[in-house]
XYZ file of C-alpha atoms in Angstrom:
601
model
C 24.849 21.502 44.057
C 21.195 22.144 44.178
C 21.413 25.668 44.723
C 23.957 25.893 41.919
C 21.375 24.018 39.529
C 18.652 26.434 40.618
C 21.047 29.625 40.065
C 21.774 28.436 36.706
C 17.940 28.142 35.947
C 17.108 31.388 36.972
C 20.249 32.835 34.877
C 18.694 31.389 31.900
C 15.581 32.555 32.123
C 16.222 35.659 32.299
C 18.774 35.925 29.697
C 15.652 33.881 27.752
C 13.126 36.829 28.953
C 15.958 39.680 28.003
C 15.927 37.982 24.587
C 11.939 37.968 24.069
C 11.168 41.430 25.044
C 13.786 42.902 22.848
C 12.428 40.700 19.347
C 9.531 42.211 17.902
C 6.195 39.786 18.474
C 5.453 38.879 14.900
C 1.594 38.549 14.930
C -1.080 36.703 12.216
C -0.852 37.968 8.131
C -4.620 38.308 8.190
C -7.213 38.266 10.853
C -11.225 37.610 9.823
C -13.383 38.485 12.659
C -17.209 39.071 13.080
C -17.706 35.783 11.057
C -19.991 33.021 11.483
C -17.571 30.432 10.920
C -18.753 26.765 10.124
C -15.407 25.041 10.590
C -16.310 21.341 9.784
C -14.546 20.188 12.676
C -16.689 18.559 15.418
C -14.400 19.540 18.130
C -15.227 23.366 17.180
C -17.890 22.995 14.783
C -18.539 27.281 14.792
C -16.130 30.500 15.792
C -16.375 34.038 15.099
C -12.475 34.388 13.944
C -9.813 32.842 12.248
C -6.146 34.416 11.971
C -3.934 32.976 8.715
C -0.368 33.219 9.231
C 1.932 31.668 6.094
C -0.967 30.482 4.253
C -2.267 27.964 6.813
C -5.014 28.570 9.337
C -2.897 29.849 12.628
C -5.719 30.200 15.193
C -10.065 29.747 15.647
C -11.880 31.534 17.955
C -13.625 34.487 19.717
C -12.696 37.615 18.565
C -11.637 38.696 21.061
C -8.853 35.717 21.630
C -8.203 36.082 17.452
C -7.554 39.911 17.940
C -5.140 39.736 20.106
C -2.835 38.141 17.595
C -2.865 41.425 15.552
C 0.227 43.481 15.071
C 0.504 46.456 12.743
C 1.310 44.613 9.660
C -2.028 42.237 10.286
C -4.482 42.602 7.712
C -7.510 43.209 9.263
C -11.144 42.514 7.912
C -14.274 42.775 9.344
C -17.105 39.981 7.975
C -20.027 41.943 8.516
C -21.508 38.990 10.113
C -21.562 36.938 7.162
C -21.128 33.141 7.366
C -17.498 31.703 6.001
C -17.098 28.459 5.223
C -13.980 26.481 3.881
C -13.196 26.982 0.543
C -15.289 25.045 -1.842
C -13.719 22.181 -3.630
C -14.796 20.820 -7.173
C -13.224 17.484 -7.513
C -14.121 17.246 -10.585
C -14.184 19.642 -13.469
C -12.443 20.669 -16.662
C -10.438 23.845 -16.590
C -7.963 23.309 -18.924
C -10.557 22.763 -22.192
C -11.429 26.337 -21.151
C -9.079 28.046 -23.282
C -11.726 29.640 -25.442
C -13.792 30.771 -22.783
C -13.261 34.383 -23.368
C -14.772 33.401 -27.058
C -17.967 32.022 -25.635
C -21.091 33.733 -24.704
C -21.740 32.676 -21.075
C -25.629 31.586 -20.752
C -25.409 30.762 -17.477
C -27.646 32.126 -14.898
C -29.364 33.846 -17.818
C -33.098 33.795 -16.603
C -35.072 34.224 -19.800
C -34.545 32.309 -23.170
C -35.605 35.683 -24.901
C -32.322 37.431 -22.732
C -30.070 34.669 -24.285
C -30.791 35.127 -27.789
C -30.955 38.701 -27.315
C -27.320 38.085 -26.439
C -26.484 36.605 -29.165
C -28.428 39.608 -31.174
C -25.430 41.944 -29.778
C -23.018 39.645 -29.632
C -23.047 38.955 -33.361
C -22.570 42.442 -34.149
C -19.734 42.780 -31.676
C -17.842 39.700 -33.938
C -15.219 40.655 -36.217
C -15.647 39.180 -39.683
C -13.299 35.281 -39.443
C -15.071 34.786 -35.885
C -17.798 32.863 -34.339
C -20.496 33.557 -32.305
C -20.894 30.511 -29.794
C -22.286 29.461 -26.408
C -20.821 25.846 -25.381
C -22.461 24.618 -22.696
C -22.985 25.157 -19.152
C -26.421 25.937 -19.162
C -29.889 24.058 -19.643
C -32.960 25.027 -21.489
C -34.823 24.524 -17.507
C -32.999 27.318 -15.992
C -34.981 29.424 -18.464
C -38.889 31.042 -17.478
C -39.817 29.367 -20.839
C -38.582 26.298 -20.007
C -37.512 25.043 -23.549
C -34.563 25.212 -26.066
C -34.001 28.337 -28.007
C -35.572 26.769 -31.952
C -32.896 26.977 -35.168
C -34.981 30.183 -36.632
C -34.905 31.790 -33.517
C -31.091 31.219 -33.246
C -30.315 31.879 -37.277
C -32.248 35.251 -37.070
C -30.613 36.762 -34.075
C -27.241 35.650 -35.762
C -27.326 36.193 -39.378
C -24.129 36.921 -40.758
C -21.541 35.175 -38.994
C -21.072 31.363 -38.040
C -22.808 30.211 -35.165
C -23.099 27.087 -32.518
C -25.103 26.754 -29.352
C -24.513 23.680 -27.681
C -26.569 22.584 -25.020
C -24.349 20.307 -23.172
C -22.882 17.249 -24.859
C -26.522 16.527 -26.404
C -27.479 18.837 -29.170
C -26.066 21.455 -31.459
C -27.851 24.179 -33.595
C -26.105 25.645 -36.572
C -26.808 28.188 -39.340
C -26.167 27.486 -42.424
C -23.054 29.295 -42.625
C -21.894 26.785 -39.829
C -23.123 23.787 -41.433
C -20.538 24.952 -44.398
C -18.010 25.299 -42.516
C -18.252 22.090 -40.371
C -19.150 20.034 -43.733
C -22.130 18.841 -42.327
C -23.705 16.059 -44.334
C -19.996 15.674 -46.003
C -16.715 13.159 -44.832
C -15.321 16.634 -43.174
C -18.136 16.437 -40.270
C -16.438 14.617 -36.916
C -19.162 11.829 -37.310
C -19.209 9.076 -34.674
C -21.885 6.645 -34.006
C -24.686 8.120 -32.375
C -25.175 11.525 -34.414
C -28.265 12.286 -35.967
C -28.449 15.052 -38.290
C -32.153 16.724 -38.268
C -33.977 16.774 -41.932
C -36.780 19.118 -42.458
C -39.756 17.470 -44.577
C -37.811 18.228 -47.453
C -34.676 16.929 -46.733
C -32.732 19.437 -45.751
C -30.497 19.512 -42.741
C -32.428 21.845 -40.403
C -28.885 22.940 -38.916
C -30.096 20.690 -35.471
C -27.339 17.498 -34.556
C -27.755 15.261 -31.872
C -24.623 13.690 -30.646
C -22.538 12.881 -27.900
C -19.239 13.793 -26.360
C -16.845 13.464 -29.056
C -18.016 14.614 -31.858
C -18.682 18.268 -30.291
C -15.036 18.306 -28.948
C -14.184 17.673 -32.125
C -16.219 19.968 -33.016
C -14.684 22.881 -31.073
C -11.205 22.484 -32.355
C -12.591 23.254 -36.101
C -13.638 26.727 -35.325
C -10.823 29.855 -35.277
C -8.655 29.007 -32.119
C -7.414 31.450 -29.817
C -3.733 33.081 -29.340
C -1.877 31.907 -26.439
C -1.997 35.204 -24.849
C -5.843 35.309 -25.128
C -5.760 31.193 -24.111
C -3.713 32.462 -20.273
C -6.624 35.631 -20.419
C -9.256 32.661 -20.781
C -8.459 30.098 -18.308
C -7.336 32.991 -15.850
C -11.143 34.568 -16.261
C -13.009 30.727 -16.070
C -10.980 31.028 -12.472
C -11.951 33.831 -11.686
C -15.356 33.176 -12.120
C -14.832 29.648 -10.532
C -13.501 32.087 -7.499
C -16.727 33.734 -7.704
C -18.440 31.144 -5.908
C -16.376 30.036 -3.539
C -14.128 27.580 -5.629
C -10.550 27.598 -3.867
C -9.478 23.960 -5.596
C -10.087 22.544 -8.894
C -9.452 18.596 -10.228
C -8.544 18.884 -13.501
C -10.283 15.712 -14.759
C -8.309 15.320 -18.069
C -8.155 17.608 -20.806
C -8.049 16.988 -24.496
C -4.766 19.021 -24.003
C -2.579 16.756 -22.463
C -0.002 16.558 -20.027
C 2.736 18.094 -20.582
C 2.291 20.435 -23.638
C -1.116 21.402 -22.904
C -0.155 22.642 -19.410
C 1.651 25.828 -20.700
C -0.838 28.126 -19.992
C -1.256 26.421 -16.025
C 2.177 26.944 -16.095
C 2.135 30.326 -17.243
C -0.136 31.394 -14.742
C 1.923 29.664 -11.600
C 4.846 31.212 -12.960
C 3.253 34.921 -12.405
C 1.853 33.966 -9.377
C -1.631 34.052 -10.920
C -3.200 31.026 -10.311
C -5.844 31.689 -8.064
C -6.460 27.682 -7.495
C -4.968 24.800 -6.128
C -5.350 22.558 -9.385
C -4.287 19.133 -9.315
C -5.145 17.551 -12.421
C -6.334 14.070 -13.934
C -3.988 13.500 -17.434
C -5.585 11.977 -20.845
C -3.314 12.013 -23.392
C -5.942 11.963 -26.339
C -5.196 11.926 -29.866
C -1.527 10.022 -29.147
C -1.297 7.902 -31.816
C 1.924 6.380 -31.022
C 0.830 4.097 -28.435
C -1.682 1.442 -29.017
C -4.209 2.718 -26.188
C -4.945 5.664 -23.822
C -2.888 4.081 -20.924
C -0.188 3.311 -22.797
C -0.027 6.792 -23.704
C -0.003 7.789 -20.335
C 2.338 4.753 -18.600
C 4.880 6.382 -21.420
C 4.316 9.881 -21.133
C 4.542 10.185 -17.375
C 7.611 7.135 -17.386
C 9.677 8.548 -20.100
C 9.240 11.400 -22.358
C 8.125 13.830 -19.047
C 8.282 11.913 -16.304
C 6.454 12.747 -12.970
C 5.120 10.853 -10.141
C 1.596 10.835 -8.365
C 1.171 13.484 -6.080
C 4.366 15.620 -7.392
C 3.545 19.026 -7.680
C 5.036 21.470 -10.738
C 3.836 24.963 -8.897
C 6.896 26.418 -7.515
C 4.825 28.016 -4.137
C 1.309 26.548 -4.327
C 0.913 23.266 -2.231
C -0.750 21.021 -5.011
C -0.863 24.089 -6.938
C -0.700 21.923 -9.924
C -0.332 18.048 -9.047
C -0.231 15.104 -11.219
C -3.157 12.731 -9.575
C -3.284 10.060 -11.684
C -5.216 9.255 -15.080
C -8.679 8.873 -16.930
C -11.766 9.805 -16.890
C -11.469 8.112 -20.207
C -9.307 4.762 -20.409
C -10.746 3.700 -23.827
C -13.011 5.514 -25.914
C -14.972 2.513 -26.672
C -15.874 1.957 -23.349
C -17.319 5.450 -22.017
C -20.605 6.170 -21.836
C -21.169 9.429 -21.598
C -24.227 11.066 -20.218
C -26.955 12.507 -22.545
C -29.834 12.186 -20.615
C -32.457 13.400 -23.383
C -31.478 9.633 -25.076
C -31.792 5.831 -23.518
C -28.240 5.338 -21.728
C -25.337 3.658 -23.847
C -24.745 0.678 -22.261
C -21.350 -0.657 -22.879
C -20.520 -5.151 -24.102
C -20.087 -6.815 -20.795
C -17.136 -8.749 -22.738
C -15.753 -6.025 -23.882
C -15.911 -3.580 -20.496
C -14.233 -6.161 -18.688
C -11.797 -6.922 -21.264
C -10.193 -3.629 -21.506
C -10.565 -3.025 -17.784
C -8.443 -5.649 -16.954
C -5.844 -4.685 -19.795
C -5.599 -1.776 -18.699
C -5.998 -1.181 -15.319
C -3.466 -4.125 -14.963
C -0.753 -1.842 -16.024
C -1.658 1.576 -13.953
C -1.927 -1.174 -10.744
C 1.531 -2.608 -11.605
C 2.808 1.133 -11.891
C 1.060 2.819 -9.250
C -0.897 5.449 -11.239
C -4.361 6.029 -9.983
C -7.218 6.497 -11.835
C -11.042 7.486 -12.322
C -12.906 6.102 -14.529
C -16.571 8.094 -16.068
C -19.424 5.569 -15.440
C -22.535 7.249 -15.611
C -24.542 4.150 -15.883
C -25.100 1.054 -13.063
C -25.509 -1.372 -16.070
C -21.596 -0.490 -16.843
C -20.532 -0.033 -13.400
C -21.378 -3.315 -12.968
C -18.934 -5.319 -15.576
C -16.339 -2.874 -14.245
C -16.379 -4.553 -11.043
C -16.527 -7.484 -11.899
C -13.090 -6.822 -13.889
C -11.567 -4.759 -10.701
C -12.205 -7.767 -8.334
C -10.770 -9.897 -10.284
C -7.560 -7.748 -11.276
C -8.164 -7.332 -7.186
C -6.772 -10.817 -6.844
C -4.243 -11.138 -8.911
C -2.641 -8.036 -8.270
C -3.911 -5.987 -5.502
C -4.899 -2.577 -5.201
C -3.282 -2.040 -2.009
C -4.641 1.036 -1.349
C -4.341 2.979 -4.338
C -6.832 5.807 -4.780
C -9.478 5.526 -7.608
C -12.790 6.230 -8.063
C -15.802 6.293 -10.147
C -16.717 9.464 -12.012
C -20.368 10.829 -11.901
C -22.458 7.111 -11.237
C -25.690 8.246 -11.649
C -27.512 5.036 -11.168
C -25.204 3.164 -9.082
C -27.286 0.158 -7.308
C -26.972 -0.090 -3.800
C -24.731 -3.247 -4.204
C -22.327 -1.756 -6.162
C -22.033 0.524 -3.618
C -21.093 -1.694 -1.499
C -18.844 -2.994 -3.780
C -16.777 -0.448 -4.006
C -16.622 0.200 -0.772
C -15.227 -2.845 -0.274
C -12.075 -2.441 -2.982
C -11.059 0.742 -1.904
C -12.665 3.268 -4.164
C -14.504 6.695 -3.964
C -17.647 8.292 -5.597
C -17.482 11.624 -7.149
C -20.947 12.225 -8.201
C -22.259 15.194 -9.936
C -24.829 18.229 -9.973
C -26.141 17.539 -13.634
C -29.149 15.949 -12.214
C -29.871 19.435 -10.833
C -29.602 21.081 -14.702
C -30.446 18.172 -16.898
C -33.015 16.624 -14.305
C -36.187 17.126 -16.530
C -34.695 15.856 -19.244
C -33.892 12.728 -17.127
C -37.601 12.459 -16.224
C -38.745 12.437 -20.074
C -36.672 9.544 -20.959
C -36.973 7.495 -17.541
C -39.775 8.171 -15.348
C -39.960 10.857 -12.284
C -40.004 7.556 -10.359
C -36.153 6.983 -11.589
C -34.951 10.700 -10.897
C -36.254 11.084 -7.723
C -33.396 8.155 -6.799
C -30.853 9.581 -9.163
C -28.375 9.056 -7.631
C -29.063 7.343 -4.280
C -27.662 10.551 -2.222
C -29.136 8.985 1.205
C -27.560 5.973 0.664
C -24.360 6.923 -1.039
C -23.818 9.052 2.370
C -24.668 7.118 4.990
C -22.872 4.323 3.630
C -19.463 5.942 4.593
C -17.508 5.235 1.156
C -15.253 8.257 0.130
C -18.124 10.874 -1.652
C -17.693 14.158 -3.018
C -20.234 16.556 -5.359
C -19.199 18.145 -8.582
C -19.841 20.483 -11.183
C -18.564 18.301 -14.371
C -17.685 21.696 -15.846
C -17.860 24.143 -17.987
C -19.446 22.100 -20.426
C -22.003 19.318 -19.164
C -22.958 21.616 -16.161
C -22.522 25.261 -15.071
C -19.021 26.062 -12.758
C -21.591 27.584 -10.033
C -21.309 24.365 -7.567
C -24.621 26.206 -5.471
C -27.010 24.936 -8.383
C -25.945 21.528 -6.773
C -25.904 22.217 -3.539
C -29.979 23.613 -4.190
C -30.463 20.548 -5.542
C -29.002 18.608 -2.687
C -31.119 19.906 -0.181
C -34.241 20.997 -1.808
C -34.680 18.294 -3.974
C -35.401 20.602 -7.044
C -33.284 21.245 -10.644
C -33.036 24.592 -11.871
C -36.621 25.251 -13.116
C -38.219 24.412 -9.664
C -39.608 20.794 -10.362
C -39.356 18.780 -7.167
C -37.314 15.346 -9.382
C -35.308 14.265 -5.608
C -37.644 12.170 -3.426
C -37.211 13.791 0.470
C -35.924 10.409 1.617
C -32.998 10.828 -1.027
C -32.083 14.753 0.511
C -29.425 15.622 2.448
C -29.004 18.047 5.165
C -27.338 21.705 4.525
C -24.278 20.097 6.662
C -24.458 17.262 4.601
C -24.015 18.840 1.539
C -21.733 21.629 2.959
C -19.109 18.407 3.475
C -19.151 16.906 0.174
C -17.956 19.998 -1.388
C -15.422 20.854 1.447
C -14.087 17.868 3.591
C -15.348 15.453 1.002
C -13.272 15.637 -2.055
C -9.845 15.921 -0.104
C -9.945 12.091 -0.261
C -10.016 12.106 -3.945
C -6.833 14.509 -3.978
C -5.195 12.637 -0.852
C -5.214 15.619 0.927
C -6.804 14.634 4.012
C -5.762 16.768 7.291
C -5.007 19.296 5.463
C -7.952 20.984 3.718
C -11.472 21.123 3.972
C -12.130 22.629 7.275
C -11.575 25.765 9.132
C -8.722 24.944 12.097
C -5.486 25.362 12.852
C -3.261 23.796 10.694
C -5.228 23.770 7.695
C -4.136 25.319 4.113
C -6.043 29.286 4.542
C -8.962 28.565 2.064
C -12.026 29.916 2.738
C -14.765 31.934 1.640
C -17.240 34.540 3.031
C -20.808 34.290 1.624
C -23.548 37.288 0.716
C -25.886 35.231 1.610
C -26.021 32.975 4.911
C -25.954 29.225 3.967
C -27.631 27.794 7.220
C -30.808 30.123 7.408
C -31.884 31.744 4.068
C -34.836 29.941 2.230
C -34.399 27.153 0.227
C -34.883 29.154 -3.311
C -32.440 31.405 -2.468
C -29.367 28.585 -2.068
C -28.446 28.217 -5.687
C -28.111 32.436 -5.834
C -25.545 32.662 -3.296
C -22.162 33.733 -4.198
C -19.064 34.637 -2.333
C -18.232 38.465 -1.160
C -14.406 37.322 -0.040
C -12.535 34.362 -1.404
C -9.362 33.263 0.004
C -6.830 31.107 -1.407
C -3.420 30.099 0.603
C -4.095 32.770 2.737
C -4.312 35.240 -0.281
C -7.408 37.449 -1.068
C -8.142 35.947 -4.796
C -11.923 37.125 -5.323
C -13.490 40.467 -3.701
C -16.788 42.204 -3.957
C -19.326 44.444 -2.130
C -17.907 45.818 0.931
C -14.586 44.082 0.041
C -13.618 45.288 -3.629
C -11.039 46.850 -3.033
C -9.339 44.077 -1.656
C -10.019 41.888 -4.889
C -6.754 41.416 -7.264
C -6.068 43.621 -10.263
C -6.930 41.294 -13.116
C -5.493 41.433 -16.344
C -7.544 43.012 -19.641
C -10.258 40.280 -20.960
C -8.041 39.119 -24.773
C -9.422 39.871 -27.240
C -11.469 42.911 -27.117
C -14.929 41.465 -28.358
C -14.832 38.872 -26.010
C -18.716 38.721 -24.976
C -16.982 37.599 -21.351
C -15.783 41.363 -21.529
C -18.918 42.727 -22.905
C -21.376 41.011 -20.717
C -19.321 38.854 -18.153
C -18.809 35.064 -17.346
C -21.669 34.717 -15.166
C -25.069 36.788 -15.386
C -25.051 39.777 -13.897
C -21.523 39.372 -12.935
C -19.211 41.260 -15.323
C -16.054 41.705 -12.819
């Protein structure tokens, strides 16, 4: 009997070996070797190659174990000895308002105030006669060697025959006159909303200068001429791009004025093509619904009824969370955000009234498992909002459902702590890094140098992730924050981050990689470089780890990889970048002088 066993073994075996040599050995889709890989994991923290194979991470190594997983269909690509990292995550930033961004010139990374207004010098000759010549945030009067804001006369002589609006974040707004007639300015027409202050000259006459906050300039931007739908795909498809540009290989959408699921078409669009070059799960606010009584409301019946989806169902028909449903906010009732204009004394929010509406609504999306993020920029409101999320705590438990506080710029120490304790996550922001000096003006340096407690916030272990809060409060480039991180200094070079408060390179590195996969409950399966892991990663031009600190927040990617798909090439790798479609319309300034400066592909 034994020998029989042992024939039958050996009969099988080879039948198994017959079988194996005669199948073709089916090797990795892509191989990157050469690299100086930062993997985030602490088992194999570096590696010189990676192979992808079906959009996941298949092996790490040397190269010479990597190469020997080529066959003749591998792509091959040599890294030049550039450092990769994973793909950069921005947990929190606002694609989907982007549909105008082909209409917008791009001031960011523009070095000289006299280089932006000469912009808008060309720019308004390059307008057609019905348009606009705008720049809407995403840049800050600090990047610039003159460190101020561009003046009204400077602004109404380089555009003086069409309507024009710079907007420097959601703070200010300068007009010309044929702007201020078309908005109605000083008339019932103008979006007003307590807070804005229209600017007199001695005479008074409206200088064309309006301080405000958040709502009145979205308002604002859906009174000008509004793009087709063809150049709306063209403009979300170039703010990725550009996103791509840096690294950026997944995108929270965190809620749109274009809601869920009407205001998705042109996500849609793209996934449908196979052209979107993210992983975007997004945050839904269904603004303007007038139906329901309050924002939740809105959303309980809008993602229960007329379309309904669940938390963490995905609508892309190939991309893992190619475009997932995560939840709702950052606004739960306009009467209790805050926003975040940092040239004014912070809007503090009625204890009574925070806590009231917290524990109406956040009742509800408990009782139907909906997660949410709330935008607290302030510790004074962060602090009635716990006090409403403990008790709702009690009464109905949280039991693990994901939410977090968006941006929490002064967040005490004990309200860390807090929410620790409940459950919750921090997704802070860079706009400390552009808006810092501004900060300093109406605090004290003393303030900004713990704005936000980054020292703490880290080493107290609670779920923590950096973003870019863009296109409008900040700039899309997530290295301005990761400068800021580590040096301590905003965009014009003042030092407004006391050393204690720094983090490491590493440190930062992971709460723009490993970080934010909390926030997206994506956990083991993003965020670092092994095997396993969704293929998203990005080779730098510049190495991370050892160039000086100035040069951090100039780094940009050479390779970007999303899913194990090239989506972003350049240098030594442009021929591998994808075809993208023509910029709509044709005097787009994005076309004429690019979404980034210096960076018109």
């Amino acid at each position: 009997m034994k020998k029989l066993i042992v024939l039958v073994i050996v009969m099988i075996c080879g039948f198994n070996s017959r079988a194996q040599s005669n199948k073709q050995f089916t090797g990795a889709d892509m191989i990157v070797f050469n690299a100086k890989i930062s993997t985030g994991s602490l088992t194999r923290p570096g590696a010189s190659a990676l192979a992808v194979k079906r959009g996941r991470i298949y092996a790490v190594g040397t190269d010479e174990e990597i190469l020997e997983l080529k066959d003749n269909n591998t792509r091959l690509i040599d890294a030049g000895a550039r450092r990769l990292i994973p793909g950069i995550n921005d947990a929190h930033t606002h694609i989907l308002n982007e549909r105008s961004f082909n209409y917008n010139v791009r001031w960011e990374g523009v070095p000289t105030l006299k280089q932006a207004l000469d912009m808008l010098r060309v720019q308004a000759k390059r307008t057609p006669e019905g348009q606009w010549v705008k720049v809407i945030g995403g840049w800050s009067p600090y990047q610039f060697e003159e460190n101020r804001l561009p003046t009204i006369e400077e602004i109404r002589k380089a555009v003086p025959d069409r309507p024009v609006i710079v907007q420097y974040a959601y703070n200010r707004a300068y007009l010309n006159d044929l702007a201020m007639e078309a908005f109605g300015v000083g008339t019932d027409k103008f979006p007003d909303s307590p807070g804005t202050i229209f600017e007199k000259d001695k005479n008074g006459k409206y200088t064309g200068i309006v301080h405000s906050y958040t709502f009145t300039f979205a308002a604002l931007e859906l009174m000008v001429p509004q793009p087709s739908e063809e150049e709306q795909i063209s403009s979300i498809a170039n703010a990725i791009h550009h996103m791509n540009r840096f690294g950026v290989t997944t995108a929270v959408d965190a809620a749109s004025i274009y809601g869920y699921p009407h205001g998705h078409t042109p996500i849609q669009q793209l996934a449908k093509e196979n052209r979107l070059n993210i992983r975007m799960p997004f945050i839904d606010l269904q603004f303007g619904d007038t139906s329901s009584p309050s924002l939740v409301d809105a959303q309980i019946n809008t993602v229960t009824r007329k379309s309904p989806i669940s938390p963490g169902e995905n609508m892309h028909p190939t991309l893992a969370h190619g475009h997932e449903y995560e939840g709702t906010g950052e606004i739960l009732r306009l009467e209790i955000h805050d926003h975040e204009n940092f040239d004014r004394p912070a809007v503090i929010i009625d204890e009574e009234l925070m806590q009231q509406y917290i524990k109406e609504d956040i009742t509800k999306l408990v009782g139907k498992g909906i997660p949410f993020r709330l935008h607290i920029s302030y510790n004074e409101n962060i602090t009635p909002f716990l006090n409403a999320l403990e008790a709702i705590n009690e009464e109905t438990p949280l039991d693990g459902l994901r939410w977090s506080i968006e941006h929490a710029e002064t967040i005490s120490a004990d309200n860390i702590a807090r929410v620790k304790k409940l459950g919750g996550g921090i997704a802070l922001d860079m706009k400390m890094a552009m808006h810092g000096d501004g900060f300093i003006k109406t605090y004290s340096v003393e303030k900004a140098q713990q704005t936000p407690r980054l020292r703490q916030l880290v080493d107290s272990g609670i779920p923590l992730a950096i973003t870019t809060d863009a296109f409008r409060a900040s700039s899309y480039n997530p290295w301005i924050g990761m400068s800021w991180m580590t040096t301590g200094k905003s965009v014009s070079g003042s030092e407004i981050l006391a050393k204690d408060n720094r983090l490491t390179r590493e440190e930062a590195l992971k709460l723009v990689t490993v970080g934010p996969t909390w926030f997206e409950d994506q956990e083991g399966e993003t965020g670092k470089i092994i095997p396993g892991y969704f293929a998203d990663f990005t080779l730098l031009d510049k190495d991370y780890f050892t160039i000086p600190d100035e040069e951090i927040k100039t780094i940009s990617s050479v390779l970007t990889v999303v899913d194990g798909r090239v989506v972003f090439a350049a240098e030594d790798y442009s021929e591998l970048s994808p075809e993208l479609p023509e910029t709509l319309p044709e005097w787009s300034p994005v076309k004429y002088f690019g979404g980034y400066y210096n960076a018109k592909n």
